[in-house]
Tab-separated table of C-alpha atoms in Angstrom:
chain	number	residue	atom	x	y	z
H	1	MET	CA	0.015	0.046	-0.001
H	2	THR	CA	1.437	3.378	-0.982
H	3	ARG	CA	1.991	5.467	1.984
H	4	ALA	CA	0.964	9.342	2.205
H	5	PRO	CA	3.778	11.476	1.688
H	6	VAL	CA	4.687	13.771	4.809
H	7	ARG	CA	3.683	17.147	4.162
H	8	ARG	CA	6.004	20.166	5.359
H	9	PRO	CA	3.418	21.978	7.317
H	10	LEU	CA	3.230	19.071	9.532
H	11	LEU	CA	6.823	18.857	9.919
H	12	ALA	CA	7.124	22.582	10.526
H	13	ILE	CA	4.490	21.831	13.645
H	14	SER	CA	6.810	19.165	14.954
H	15	LEU	CA	9.939	21.329	14.632
H	16	ALA	CA	8.327	24.124	16.415
H	17	ALA	CA	6.872	21.686	19.373
H	18	LEU	CA	10.664	20.903	19.660
H	19	VAL	CA	11.500	24.226	20.589
H	20	VAL	CA	8.335	24.913	22.783
H	21	GLY	CA	8.604	21.242	24.532
H	22	CYS	CA	12.561	21.673	24.827
H	23	ASP	CA	13.379	20.846	28.554
H	24	GLU	CA	16.881	22.519	28.457
H	25	PRO	CA	17.536	25.973	28.852
H	26	ALA	CA	17.690	28.167	25.944
H	27	LEU	CA	21.050	29.090	24.704
H	28	GLN	CA	21.786	32.617	23.295
H	29	VAL	CA	20.323	32.830	19.626
H	30	PRO	CA	22.654	33.815	16.861
H	31	ALA	CA	21.818	36.966	14.847
H	32	ASP	CA	22.020	34.802	11.357
H	33	ALA	CA	21.095	31.256	11.527
H	34	GLY	CA	20.569	30.995	7.824
H	35	ASP	CA	17.377	30.633	5.856
H	36	PRO	CA	14.358	29.088	7.301
H	37	VAL	CA	12.958	25.763	6.567
H	38	PHE	CA	9.859	24.007	6.462
H	39	GLY	CA	7.801	27.020	7.088
H	40	LEU	CA	9.552	27.964	10.376
H	41	THR	CA	9.729	31.272	11.115
H	42	ALA	CA	13.173	33.281	11.289
H	43	GLU	CA	13.166	33.154	15.153
H	44	GLN	CA	12.238	29.648	15.114
H	45	SER	CA	14.913	28.816	12.733
H	46	ALA	CA	17.491	30.394	14.889
H	47	ARG	CA	16.765	28.664	18.055
H	48	VAL	CA	19.874	27.194	19.407
H	49	LEU	CA	19.525	23.243	20.193
H	50	ALA	CA	23.130	22.634	21.166
H	51	LYS	CA	26.459	23.830	21.348
H	52	VAL	CA	29.548	22.035	20.266
H	53	GLY	CA	32.658	23.711	21.010
H	54	ASP	CA	32.246	27.286	19.508
H	55	ARG	CA	29.866	26.047	17.066
H	56	VAL	CA	25.987	26.089	17.626
H	57	ILE	CA	23.510	23.959	16.085
H	58	THR	CA	20.207	25.648	15.586
H	59	LEU	CA	16.663	24.390	14.674
H	60	GLY	CA	17.491	25.659	11.280
H	61	ASP	CA	20.434	23.072	10.945
H	62	PHE	CA	18.181	20.450	12.489
H	63	GLY	CA	15.381	21.254	9.938
H	64	ARG	CA	17.574	21.379	6.910
H	65	THR	CA	19.155	17.881	7.800
H	66	LEU	CA	15.490	16.782	7.600
H	67	GLU	CA	15.061	18.422	4.429
H	68	ARG	CA	17.842	16.403	2.569
H	69	MET	CA	16.205	13.140	3.808
H	70	ASP	CA	13.800	11.180	1.629
H	71	GLN	CA	10.092	12.024	2.819
H	72	PHE	CA	9.612	8.623	4.063
H	73	ASP	CA	12.852	8.443	6.188
H	74	ARG	CA	11.460	11.915	7.778
H	75	LEU	CA	8.491	9.536	9.140
H	76	ARG	CA	11.217	8.159	11.831
H	77	TYR	CA	11.530	11.382	13.643
H	78	GLN	CA	8.076	12.358	14.624
H	79	THR	CA	8.691	11.525	18.208
H	80	LYS	CA	10.677	13.609	20.831
H	81	GLU	CA	12.834	10.449	21.508
H	82	ARG	CA	13.939	10.086	17.778
H	83	ARG	CA	14.422	13.534	17.110
H	84	ARG	CA	16.625	13.685	20.078
H	85	GLU	CA	18.362	10.576	18.244
H	86	LEU	CA	18.996	12.645	15.475
H	87	LEU	CA	20.165	15.610	17.171
H	88	SER	CA	22.899	13.322	18.815
H	89	GLU	CA	24.049	12.066	15.297
H	90	ILE	CA	24.182	15.842	14.218
H	91	ILE	CA	26.413	16.233	17.243
H	92	ASP	CA	28.489	13.430	16.651
H	93	ALA	CA	29.060	14.328	13.089
H	94	GLU	CA	30.033	18.001	14.317
H	95	LEU	CA	32.456	16.618	16.876
H	96	LEU	CA	34.211	14.588	14.527
H	97	ALA	CA	34.518	17.422	11.936
H	98	LEU	CA	36.032	19.327	14.995
H	99	GLU	CA	38.612	16.810	15.614
H	100	ALA	CA	39.579	16.184	12.002
H	101	LYS	CA	40.186	20.056	11.798
H	102	ARG	CA	42.220	19.975	14.900
H	103	ARG	CA	44.407	17.288	13.418
H	104	GLY	CA	44.907	19.266	10.110
H	105	LEU	CA	42.485	16.913	7.983
H	106	ASP	CA	40.899	19.792	6.203
H	107	LYS	CA	44.057	20.657	4.653
H	108	ASP	CA	44.483	17.271	3.145
H	109	ALA	CA	44.628	17.498	-0.788
H	110	ALA	CA	41.673	15.191	-1.325
H	111	VAL	CA	39.571	16.805	1.379
H	112	GLU	CA	40.282	20.341	-0.146
H	113	ASP	CA	39.104	18.877	-3.601
H	114	ALA	CA	36.010	17.431	-2.376
H	115	THR	CA	35.216	20.699	-0.537
H	116	ARG	CA	35.907	22.797	-3.768
H	117	GLN	CA	33.624	20.576	-5.564
H	118	ILE	CA	30.701	20.982	-3.036
H	119	LEU	CA	31.295	24.718	-3.260
H	120	ARG	CA	31.410	24.557	-7.055
H	121	GLU	CA	27.986	22.687	-6.976
H	122	ALA	CA	26.562	25.073	-4.372
H	123	MET	CA	27.515	28.295	-6.445
H	124	ILE	CA	25.895	26.746	-9.547
H	125	ALA	CA	22.695	25.715	-7.511
H	126	GLN	CA	22.677	29.083	-6.092
H	127	ALA	CA	22.974	30.737	-9.674
H	128	ARG	CA	20.348	28.608	-11.414
H	129	LYS	CA	17.607	29.499	-8.858
H	130	GLY	CA	16.292	32.240	-11.073
H	131	LEU	CA	15.694	29.902	-14.077
H	132	PRO	CA	12.178	29.269	-15.322
H	133	ALA	CA	10.983	25.842	-15.130
H	134	PRO	CA	10.429	23.961	-18.768
H	135	ALA	CA	6.859	24.723	-18.439
H	136	ASP	CA	7.405	28.615	-17.800
H	137	ILE	CA	9.409	29.253	-20.810
H	138	PRO	CA	7.591	31.453	-23.205
H	139	ALA	CA	5.605	29.785	-25.872
H	140	ALA	CA	7.124	32.478	-28.422
H	141	GLU	CA	10.776	31.503	-27.427
H	142	VAL	CA	9.647	27.543	-28.111
H	143	ARG	CA	8.560	28.701	-31.692
H	144	ALA	CA	11.394	30.619	-32.300
H	145	TYR	CA	13.980	27.723	-31.336
H	146	TYR	CA	11.762	25.596	-33.414
H	147	GLU	CA	11.742	27.669	-36.579
H	148	ALA	CA	15.390	28.282	-36.110
H	149	ASN	CA	16.397	24.500	-36.130
H	150	ALA	CA	14.067	23.069	-38.428
H	151	ASP	CA	16.390	20.394	-39.723
H	152	LYS	CA	16.597	18.829	-36.208
H	153	PHE	CA	12.852	18.030	-36.163
H	154	VAL	CA	12.996	16.303	-39.835
H	155	GLU	CA	12.816	12.694	-39.128
H	156	PRO	CA	14.775	10.806	-41.929
H	157	GLU	CA	13.653	7.400	-43.737
H	158	ARG	CA	14.603	4.518	-41.715
H	159	ARG	CA	15.697	1.281	-43.095
H	160	ARG	CA	15.984	-2.229	-41.468
H	161	VAL	CA	18.727	-4.347	-42.969
H	162	ALA	CA	19.676	-7.923	-43.180
H	163	ALA	CA	22.507	-9.673	-44.627
H	164	ILE	CA	24.159	-13.119	-45.285
H	165	VAL	CA	28.011	-12.436	-44.718
H	166	VAL	CA	30.369	-14.854	-46.543
H	167	GLY	CA	34.070	-14.946	-46.775
H	168	ASP	CA	34.657	-15.186	-50.643
H	169	ARG	CA	33.379	-13.552	-53.527
H	170	ALA	CA	32.412	-16.610	-55.619
H	171	LEU	CA	30.241	-18.212	-52.810
H	172	GLY	CA	28.840	-14.934	-52.455
H	173	GLU	CA	27.607	-14.455	-56.116
H	174	LYS	CA	26.027	-17.906	-55.732
H	175	VAL	CA	24.018	-17.183	-52.545
H	176	LEU	CA	23.064	-13.768	-54.041
H	177	LYS	CA	21.581	-15.499	-57.054
H	178	GLU	CA	19.706	-18.156	-54.971
H	179	ALA	CA	18.537	-15.504	-52.539
H	180	GLN	CA	16.947	-13.434	-55.329
H	181	LYS	CA	14.874	-16.336	-56.533
H	182	ALA	CA	13.926	-17.368	-52.974
H	183	GLY	CA	11.137	-14.969	-52.587
H	184	SER	CA	10.154	-15.769	-49.128
H	185	SER	CA	11.481	-14.519	-45.464
H	186	SER	CA	11.603	-18.443	-44.594
H	187	ALA	CA	13.875	-19.223	-47.773
H	188	TRP	CA	16.141	-16.239	-46.953
H	189	GLY	CA	16.249	-17.389	-43.452
H	190	GLU	CA	17.180	-20.942	-44.806
H	191	LEU	CA	19.999	-19.549	-46.768
H	192	PHE	CA	21.293	-17.740	-43.901
H	193	LEU	CA	21.577	-20.447	-41.648
H	194	LYS	CA	23.153	-22.439	-44.323
H	195	HIS	CA	26.000	-19.914	-45.556
H	196	SER	CA	26.519	-16.908	-43.292
H	197	LEU	CA	29.487	-16.567	-41.106
H	198	THR	CA	27.308	-14.788	-38.762
H	199	ALA	CA	24.850	-17.647	-38.190
H	200	PRO	CA	25.147	-19.279	-34.968
H	201	LYS	CA	26.303	-22.853	-34.798
H	202	ASP	CA	23.286	-24.241	-32.730
H	203	ARG	CA	20.601	-24.089	-34.764
H	204	SER	CA	18.306	-23.869	-31.804
H	205	ALA	CA	19.752	-20.468	-30.887
H	206	ALA	CA	18.812	-19.200	-34.334
H	207	PRO	CA	16.385	-16.409	-34.622
H	208	PRO	CA	13.200	-16.608	-36.298
H	209	LEU	CA	13.780	-17.047	-40.274
H	210	ASP	CA	11.952	-14.069	-41.074
H	211	LEU	CA	14.517	-11.875	-38.581
H	212	ALA	CA	17.649	-13.778	-39.799
H	213	GLY	CA	20.610	-12.030	-40.588
H	214	GLU	CA	19.401	-8.684	-38.863
H	215	LEU	CA	21.981	-5.950	-38.858
H	216	GLY	CA	20.156	-2.826	-37.680
H	217	ILE	CA	18.436	0.136	-38.617
H	218	VAL	CA	19.946	3.113	-40.524
H	219	SER	CA	18.885	6.185	-42.220
H	220	PRO	CA	20.550	7.432	-45.430
H	221	PRO	CA	24.058	7.714	-45.929
H	222	GLY	CA	25.268	11.264	-45.089
H	223	ASP	CA	22.884	11.091	-42.124
H	224	PRO	CA	25.602	11.212	-38.950
H	225	ARG	CA	22.530	10.174	-36.559
H	226	GLY	CA	21.586	7.431	-38.658
H	227	ALA	CA	24.694	5.054	-38.970
H	228	HIS	CA	24.948	1.727	-37.039
H	229	PRO	CA	28.411	-0.132	-35.852
H	230	GLN	CA	27.080	-3.498	-37.096
H	231	VAL	CA	25.996	-1.971	-40.581
H	232	PRO	CA	29.319	-1.126	-42.771
H	233	GLU	CA	29.025	2.163	-44.924
H	234	PRO	CA	28.659	0.189	-48.292
H	235	VAL	CA	26.014	-2.131	-47.017
H	236	ARG	CA	24.008	0.844	-45.657
H	237	ALA	CA	24.412	2.618	-49.231
H	238	ALA	CA	23.231	-0.552	-50.912
H	239	ALA	CA	19.988	-0.731	-48.700
H	240	PHE	CA	19.043	2.534	-49.862
H	241	GLN	CA	19.114	1.108	-53.476
H	242	ILE	CA	16.564	-1.537	-52.803
H	243	GLY	CA	13.202	-0.880	-53.638
H	244	ASN	CA	10.769	-2.815	-51.757
H	245	VAL	CA	10.697	-4.288	-48.188
H	246	GLY	CA	11.893	-8.260	-48.509
H	247	ALA	CA	14.030	-7.270	-51.800
H	248	ILE	CA	17.479	-8.305	-52.207
H	249	SER	CA	20.269	-5.943	-53.208
H	250	ASP	CA	21.114	-6.265	-57.083
H	251	THR	CA	24.660	-6.939	-56.312
H	252	LEU	CA	27.043	-8.384	-53.841
H	253	VAL	CA	28.646	-5.934	-51.359
H	254	GLU	CA	32.111	-6.058	-50.269
H	255	ALA	CA	32.948	-4.504	-46.943
H	256	ASP	CA	35.824	-5.009	-44.678
H	257	GLY	CA	37.175	-8.116	-46.378
H	258	ARG	CA	33.817	-9.850	-46.390
H	259	PHE	CA	31.114	-10.296	-48.881
H	260	TYR	CA	27.276	-9.378	-48.018
H	261	VAL	CA	23.914	-10.418	-49.689
H	262	VAL	CA	21.929	-7.419	-48.545
H	263	ARG	CA	18.229	-7.735	-48.085
H	264	LEU	CA	15.693	-4.829	-47.122
H	265	SER	CA	13.735	-6.250	-44.027
H	266	GLY	CA	11.911	-3.206	-42.734
H	267	LEU	CA	11.292	0.511	-43.694
H	268	THR	CA	10.010	3.571	-41.754
H	269	GLY	CA	9.004	6.489	-43.923
H	270	GLY	CA	10.539	9.904	-43.002
H	271	HIS	CA	8.504	12.736	-41.349
H	272	ARG	CA	8.527	16.461	-40.047
H	273	ARG	CA	7.893	16.614	-36.163
H	274	GLU	CA	5.259	19.238	-35.566
H	275	LEU	CA	5.686	22.200	-32.934
H	276	ALA	CA	3.043	20.568	-30.605
H	277	GLU	CA	4.867	16.879	-30.710
H	278	ALA	CA	8.478	18.734	-30.072
H	279	GLU	CA	7.475	21.220	-27.580
H	280	ARG	CA	8.340	19.431	-24.643
H	281	SER	CA	11.823	18.614	-25.728
H	282	ILE	CA	12.797	21.859	-26.866
H	283	ARG	CA	11.515	23.363	-23.740
H	284	VAL	CA	13.875	20.937	-22.045
H	285	ALA	CA	16.707	21.925	-24.443
H	286	LEU	CA	16.261	25.863	-23.801
H	287	LEU	CA	16.401	25.039	-19.932
H	288	GLN	CA	19.683	23.305	-20.717
H	289	GLN	CA	21.003	25.930	-22.942
H	290	LYS	CA	20.303	28.618	-20.288
H	291	MET	CA	22.135	26.408	-17.484
H	292	GLN	CA	25.058	26.415	-19.749
H	293	ASP	CA	25.130	29.816	-20.835
H	294	GLN	CA	24.605	30.943	-17.172
H	295	GLU	CA	27.334	28.781	-16.223
H	296	ARG	CA	29.669	30.372	-18.814
H	297	ALA	CA	28.560	33.944	-17.714
H	298	LEU	CA	29.579	32.916	-14.040
H	299	GLU	CA	32.947	31.705	-14.986
H	300	ASP	CA	33.524	34.737	-17.362
H	301	GLU	CA	33.006	36.883	-14.519
H	302	LEU	CA	34.854	34.814	-11.885
H	303	ARG	CA	38.108	34.986	-14.295
H	304	LYS	CA	37.573	38.910	-14.431
H	305	LYS	CA	37.061	38.849	-10.677
H	306	PHE	CA	40.222	36.480	-9.682
H	307	PRO	CA	43.452	36.614	-11.681
H	308	VAL	CA	44.262	33.134	-13.635
H	309	GLU	CA	47.538	32.362	-14.671
H	310	ILE	CA	48.622	29.249	-16.611
H	311	ASN	CA	52.216	27.735	-16.696
H	312	ASP	CA	52.101	26.227	-19.855
H	313	ALA	CA	55.448	24.609	-19.749
H	314	ALA	CA	54.581	22.708	-16.474
H	315	LEU	CA	51.411	21.395	-18.211
H	316	ALA	CA	53.353	20.197	-21.321
H	317	SER	CA	55.521	18.193	-18.716
H	318	VAL	CA	52.677	16.216	-17.325
H	319	LYS	CA	53.628	12.640	-17.509
H	320	LEU	CA	50.908	9.688	-16.763
H	321	PRO	CA	51.701	6.787	-14.745
H	322	GLU	CA	53.215	3.665	-16.613
H	323	GLN	CA	50.053	1.765	-15.625
H	324	LEU	CA	47.725	3.791	-17.346
H	325	THR	CA	49.497	3.199	-20.484
H	326	ALA	CA	47.790	0.546	-22.926
H	327	PRO	CA	48.850	-2.922	-22.365
H	328	GLY	CA	51.303	-3.762	-25.215
H	329	SER	CA	52.096	0.103	-26.045
H	330	ALA	CA	55.444	1.479	-25.857
H	331	PRO	CA	56.150	3.769	-22.914
H	332	GLN	CA	55.543	7.338	-23.491
H	333	PRO	CA	58.627	9.734	-23.679
H	334	ASP	CA	59.363	12.086	-20.672
H	335	PRO	CA	58.297	15.667	-22.386
H	336	ALA	CA	60.806	17.222	-19.482
H	337	LYS	CA	63.835	15.443	-20.759
H	338	PRO	CA	65.401	15.807	-24.252
H	339	PRO	CA	65.055	13.088	-26.709
H	340	ALA	CA	68.660	11.983	-26.406
H	341	ALA	CA	67.693	10.887	-22.625
H	342	GLN	CA	64.810	8.463	-23.424
H	343	PRO	CA	66.662	5.028	-24.220
H	344	ALA	CA	65.801	3.458	-27.701
H	345	LYS	CA	64.562	0.024	-28.033
H	346	SER	CA	66.670	-2.279	-30.100
H	347	GLY	CA	65.476	-2.486	-33.866
H	348	ASP	CA	63.306	0.731	-33.314
H	349	ALA	CA	63.497	3.449	-36.169
H	350	ALA	CA	64.207	6.918	-34.913
H	351	ALA	CA	61.234	9.232	-34.795
H	352	PRO	CA	60.518	12.634	-33.480
H	353	SER	CA	58.696	13.084	-30.475
H	354	SER	CA	55.661	15.296	-29.968
H	355	ASP	CA	54.189	16.619	-26.743
H	356	ALA	CA	50.491	17.794	-26.620
H	357	GLY	CA	49.160	20.039	-24.024
H	358	LYS	CA	46.495	22.643	-23.609
């Protein structure tokens, strides 16, 4: 049975009750305890629940901890006893953080990197607060995008390709003639099972005869969206020379040292997506573009605010650890050393070294 979601006003009342029902004497309220959460007033949010060293833990901190939880996890903290357990966990986390800082762990390179990443994400999240939801993007902006990118909404014809693959031309020509005379999907399937290098050895694992030799779906040659890794380009081109579904190519196709008897096994006509059909994806694309533009603008602004200097010579001297080198490949030369300092393998021809760096 589906449980009803926890509503924020109810939890806000519970948190407020935690203040009113608190047995401990109130500590001093800080001037700024952050933004209120769960509908609490600023005064309630600033109420101090505990003090750890010089650090105070406010009701707002407690509420934000709950806010980060899944809504069903919050159900565990409806009683005063369970809320006290959560507060104890928050205090323990604060104690560990204070001790880690005392030991200098906050200066550890990995910790600093993680902190920078968290701060970066927080900055980007803050910058995105003013962005509209996809549904709030003006209809005129959606239409303008649709008209300016008309080619993106034209769906090309797509064809499903099957093939019998053999290793020599003579056999390929023989199978081609037999396939052209076959005239049925089952006859095609039998030819595939008998001759194709791609046919399964165990016939019980073979596909249905009408699906035998399926390679994939492609769109016309030249359309970058319609390539398929299992369909060589010559085979793709041949598929678009076939007139009808179920027909066989007039010629044997050679690709990658093999010979293909090509069959057109399916066809979906091209069409243009109307604005109503494309509107949702356009709104998402526009929002993503706004996010990217905003992030670039923020980065440009910060580069003006904080001087940035790049040491190209140091960057060019970066050397990857040997364990990251592809197996069997030769070790990379050290850019920091002259070519003469690199030992040459016996029998290797001399070649100029090159460095790449940004």
